[in-house]
Structures are given as C-alpha cells and as structure tokens.
Amino acid sequence: MRYVESPKNLAGSACGLAGLALTFTGVAGAYWPVVVAGLYGAGALIAPPERPAPPDFPDPSAQLEALRADFEALRGYLAEVELPPAASGRLTELTGLLAALLDPGWVAEVLAQDPEGVHTLARTVRQDVPEAVDTFVRTRWWSRLTPGQEPPERHLERQLDLLHEEAGRLASALRETEARRQETHTRYLEDRST
C-alpha cells in the first residue's frame, strides 16, 4: 500500500496513462504494451526518491519539562545529604539560581530558544551537581581514614562556586538577549515613525 501512494508509482502511472493515450491515438501501434510499460518505468525512474521523515525530537519546552522533573529529583537527593555549612550555603545559592532559570514563564521561554543554554543547564542538573556532591561524600569518608590531606570541603566549595558562576553567566546571557530584543524593538519603532 505504501508503494501505491509513493511518488515513483504516481509518476510512473501518469507516464503509463500517457502511453495509453498514445495507443488510443494510434501512435504506439502493435507495440503498445511495450510503450506503456516503458513509459511507466521511465516515469518511475525520473520521480524523486521518497524522503524519509525526519526524527521527531522533543521541542525545547518538553526538554525543559523533563529537566524540571530531574531538578526536583536532584533537590530530593540534596535534602538527604549532610554538607558543611559553607558548602551548604553555596549549594543553596546555586539551587536557587537553577530554580529561577527553570521556573515556568518568560525566562523558560527565552531559555528554550537557546539550545546551548538548555544543554548547559541540563549538564549542571543531571551531571555536575550530583557528581560534585557524591564525590564529596565519598572523599569525606576516605579523608577520615587518612587525616592530613586537603579537606574535601574546599574542593566542593570551589566546584559549587564554578557551577554558580556558569549558571550566572547563563542568566546574564539571557538578560542580554532580552535587552537586545528591547533595543531592536525601540529601533524598529523609531524607524517606523520617520
């Protein structure tokens, strides 16, 4: 059934019908079956190949919905982990910024237009924060067995600072995008009034 509706069959059928028209006008003569089949074959060969449908990837808003669900799972994990006060404060700042970026509304709409920003946010939520916290918990246990090493809290605090800076750069880029949009609209209105 798929071939019946294909462009090759439709083009071949149209050419085959032209062959039948030639037969009825007397041009094809006794060789009309060869002419009709040949024209059908020629039409099927010159028809464009069937193009496969592109994959149906989720749109950015659906990606953000999945990311919001993953962020809630991350928050549940972080609530169960015991962290030192300085790292806990930095983590609270970071999760607050991530929550603001993922909050449904106009920020999410702007973020959805920036695939690199969505990727950065997804990497932070799904990989970087859980890895930093889990590595700290594991290293803290080992540091109790071998005192005198650099405390794992310093590494965790530095990692959280770096992640906060990255999320801050993303928020700044989104703000700049909106500022450029506003400036562009102002110029448009100025140009329109002249």
Tab-separated table of C-alpha atoms in Angstrom:
chain	number	residue	atom	x	y	z
A	1	MET	CA	0.000	0.000	0.000
A	2	ARG	CA	2.932	2.312	0.710
A	3	TYR	CA	4.265	1.880	-2.827
A	4	VAL	CA	0.845	2.632	-4.331
A	5	GLU	CA	0.986	6.127	-2.798
A	6	SER	CA	4.686	6.673	-3.483
A	7	PRO	CA	5.893	9.405	-5.848
A	8	LYS	CA	7.566	6.767	-8.062
A	9	ASN	CA	4.311	4.904	-8.644
A	10	LEU	CA	2.350	8.100	-9.213
A	11	ALA	CA	4.860	9.415	-11.767
A	12	GLY	CA	5.042	6.001	-13.458
A	13	SER	CA	1.240	5.775	-13.601
A	14	ALA	CA	0.995	9.249	-15.151
A	15	CYS	CA	3.520	8.292	-17.832
A	16	GLY	CA	1.751	4.959	-18.346
A	17	LEU	CA	-1.508	6.856	-18.899
A	18	ALA	CA	0.305	8.964	-21.492
A	19	GLY	CA	1.336	5.678	-23.144
A	20	LEU	CA	-2.308	4.580	-23.205
A	21	ALA	CA	-3.223	7.921	-24.791
A	22	LEU	CA	-0.587	7.285	-27.467
A	23	THR	CA	-2.077	3.821	-28.009
A	24	PHE	CA	-5.609	5.172	-28.482
A	25	THR	CA	-4.361	7.789	-30.949
A	26	GLY	CA	-2.664	5.039	-32.932
A	27	VAL	CA	0.931	6.212	-32.425
A	28	ALA	CA	2.080	3.144	-30.422
A	29	GLY	CA	0.695	0.604	-32.855
A	30	ALA	CA	1.189	-3.092	-32.173
A	31	TYR	CA	3.888	-2.412	-29.609
A	32	TRP	CA	1.539	-0.592	-27.224
A	33	PRO	CA	2.279	-2.892	-24.199
A	34	VAL	CA	6.000	-2.166	-24.527
A	35	VAL	CA	5.331	1.586	-24.899
A	36	VAL	CA	3.026	1.713	-21.838
A	37	ALA	CA	5.428	-0.369	-19.696
A	38	GLY	CA	8.433	1.614	-20.907
A	39	LEU	CA	6.783	4.944	-20.136
A	40	TYR	CA	5.692	3.661	-16.713
A	41	GLY	CA	9.284	2.562	-15.991
A	42	ALA	CA	10.703	5.878	-17.225
A	43	GLY	CA	8.265	7.811	-15.036
A	44	ALA	CA	9.141	5.698	-12.017
A	45	LEU	CA	12.862	6.267	-12.651
A	46	ILE	CA	12.661	10.046	-13.029
A	47	ALA	CA	10.456	10.548	-9.961
A	48	PRO	CA	12.258	11.899	-6.906
A	49	PRO	CA	13.162	9.284	-4.320
A	50	GLU	CA	10.978	9.014	-1.279
A	51	ARG	CA	12.366	11.100	1.532
A	52	PRO	CA	12.273	9.503	4.955
A	53	ALA	CA	10.552	11.526	7.630
A	54	PRO	CA	12.918	13.375	9.949
A	55	PRO	CA	13.064	12.116	13.515
A	56	ASP	CA	10.552	13.667	15.875
A	57	PHE	CA	12.683	15.148	18.638
A	58	PRO	CA	11.027	16.799	21.612
A	59	ASP	CA	10.735	20.561	21.394
A	60	PRO	CA	12.738	22.683	23.857
A	61	SER	CA	9.764	23.250	26.154
A	62	ALA	CA	9.364	19.469	26.536
A	63	GLN	CA	13.091	19.223	27.273
A	64	LEU	CA	12.680	21.867	29.973
A	65	GLU	CA	9.757	19.934	31.489
A	66	ALA	CA	11.937	16.820	31.752
A	67	LEU	CA	14.746	18.942	33.169
A	68	ARG	CA	12.400	20.386	35.802
A	69	ALA	CA	11.468	16.862	36.876
A	70	ASP	CA	15.145	15.912	37.084
A	71	PHE	CA	15.847	19.059	39.112
A	72	GLU	CA	13.149	18.101	41.611
A	73	ALA	CA	14.746	14.646	41.908
A	74	LEU	CA	18.120	16.348	42.475
A	75	ARG	CA	16.626	18.547	45.203
A	76	GLY	CA	15.297	15.437	46.933
A	77	TYR	CA	18.765	13.885	46.812
A	78	LEU	CA	20.436	17.051	48.114
A	79	ALA	CA	17.986	17.262	51.022
A	80	GLU	CA	19.267	13.898	52.278
A	81	VAL	CA	22.984	14.761	52.074
A	82	GLU	CA	24.753	16.294	55.048
A	83	LEU	CA	27.079	19.100	53.958
A	84	PRO	CA	29.280	21.535	55.875
A	85	PRO	CA	27.685	24.978	56.453
A	86	ALA	CA	29.812	26.876	53.887
A	87	ALA	CA	29.162	24.328	51.135
A	88	SER	CA	25.505	24.103	52.109
A	89	GLY	CA	25.162	27.880	51.712
A	90	ARG	CA	26.829	27.821	48.301
A	91	LEU	CA	24.633	24.929	47.235
A	92	THR	CA	21.521	26.814	48.358
A	93	GLU	CA	22.572	29.813	46.236
A	94	LEU	CA	23.206	27.561	43.239
A	95	THR	CA	19.924	25.668	43.514
A	96	GLY	CA	18.081	28.964	43.935
A	97	LEU	CA	19.585	30.255	40.688
A	98	LEU	CA	18.824	26.979	38.900
A	99	ALA	CA	15.240	27.063	40.182
A	100	ALA	CA	14.835	30.622	38.885
A	101	LEU	CA	16.154	29.615	35.461
A	102	LEU	CA	13.860	26.584	35.307
A	103	ASP	CA	10.793	28.375	36.637
A	104	PRO	CA	7.974	28.224	34.053
A	105	GLY	CA	7.302	31.580	32.473
A	106	TRP	CA	9.054	34.074	30.254
A	107	VAL	CA	12.555	33.067	31.448
A	108	ALA	CA	11.895	29.489	30.360
A	109	GLU	CA	10.595	30.760	27.010
A	110	VAL	CA	13.820	32.691	26.424
A	111	LEU	CA	15.872	29.726	27.627
A	112	ALA	CA	14.016	27.377	25.270
A	113	GLN	CA	15.324	29.468	22.341
A	114	ASP	CA	18.935	28.832	23.451
A	115	PRO	CA	19.816	25.153	22.903
A	116	GLU	CA	23.325	25.670	24.269
A	117	GLY	CA	21.849	27.176	27.432
A	118	VAL	CA	19.453	24.260	27.828
A	119	HIS	CA	22.388	21.875	27.393
A	120	THR	CA	24.459	23.754	29.985
A	121	LEU	CA	21.597	23.720	32.460
A	122	ALA	CA	20.889	20.030	31.827
A	123	ARG	CA	24.551	19.153	32.327
A	124	THR	CA	24.629	21.110	35.587
A	125	VAL	CA	21.463	19.485	36.948
A	126	ARG	CA	21.986	15.952	35.693
A	127	GLN	CA	25.742	15.578	35.968
A	128	ASP	CA	27.812	18.313	37.594
A	129	VAL	CA	25.948	18.970	40.877
A	130	PRO	CA	25.248	15.292	41.665
A	131	GLU	CA	28.847	14.380	40.802
A	132	ALA	CA	30.290	17.159	42.984
A	133	VAL	CA	28.147	16.245	45.990
A	134	ASP	CA	28.577	12.476	45.611
A	135	THR	CA	32.336	12.801	45.203
A	136	PHE	CA	32.471	14.958	48.341
A	137	VAL	CA	30.520	12.379	50.354
A	138	ARG	CA	32.810	9.575	49.213
A	139	THR	CA	36.016	11.558	49.683
A	140	ARG	CA	34.926	12.774	53.125
A	141	TRP	CA	34.672	9.159	54.251
A	142	TRP	CA	38.162	8.367	52.979
A	143	SER	CA	39.654	11.530	54.492
A	144	ARG	CA	38.602	10.282	57.924
A	145	LEU	CA	40.864	7.262	57.362
A	146	THR	CA	43.821	9.341	56.137
A	147	PRO	CA	43.934	12.674	58.027
A	148	GLY	CA	46.319	15.417	56.958
A	149	GLN	CA	45.083	15.603	53.362
A	150	GLU	CA	43.456	18.665	51.816
A	151	PRO	CA	39.875	18.758	53.127
A	152	PRO	CA	37.279	17.694	50.553
A	153	GLU	CA	35.105	20.635	51.624
A	154	ARG	CA	37.437	23.022	49.783
A	155	HIS	CA	37.029	21.140	46.530
A	156	LEU	CA	33.253	21.002	46.927
A	157	GLU	CA	33.063	24.727	47.697
A	158	ARG	CA	35.225	25.552	44.666
A	159	GLN	CA	33.149	23.272	42.415
A	160	LEU	CA	29.927	24.881	43.623
A	161	ASP	CA	31.429	28.343	43.066
A	162	LEU	CA	32.364	27.410	39.496
A	163	LEU	CA	28.911	25.986	38.815
A	164	HIS	CA	27.291	29.123	40.270
A	165	GLU	CA	29.479	31.290	38.013
A	166	GLU	CA	28.465	29.228	34.979
A	167	ALA	CA	24.770	29.498	35.836
A	168	GLY	CA	25.240	33.217	36.457
A	169	ARG	CA	26.797	33.631	33.004
A	170	LEU	CA	23.803	31.826	31.524
A	171	ALA	CA	21.398	34.130	33.364
A	172	SER	CA	23.392	37.165	32.166
A	173	ALA	CA	23.289	35.916	28.582
A	174	LEU	CA	19.512	35.502	28.797
A	175	ARG	CA	19.193	39.015	30.225
A	176	GLU	CA	21.345	40.401	27.399
A	177	THR	CA	19.165	38.613	24.861
A	178	GLU	CA	16.095	40.327	26.254
A	179	ALA	CA	17.909	43.695	26.381
A	180	ARG	CA	18.884	43.334	22.690
A	181	ARG	CA	15.319	42.419	21.864
A	182	GLN	CA	14.084	45.548	23.606
A	183	GLU	CA	16.669	47.733	21.816
A	184	THR	CA	15.735	46.205	18.480
A	185	HIS	CA	12.077	46.942	19.068
A	186	THR	CA	12.921	50.533	20.021
A	187	ARG	CA	14.912	50.993	16.801
A	188	TYR	CA	12.073	49.458	14.806
A	189	LEU	CA	9.595	51.892	16.317
A	190	GLU	CA	11.960	54.828	15.721
A	191	ASP	CA	12.487	53.803	12.087
A	192	ARG	CA	8.779	53.368	11.587
A	193	SER	CA	7.981	56.828	12.876
A	194	THR	CA	10.399	58.557	10.468
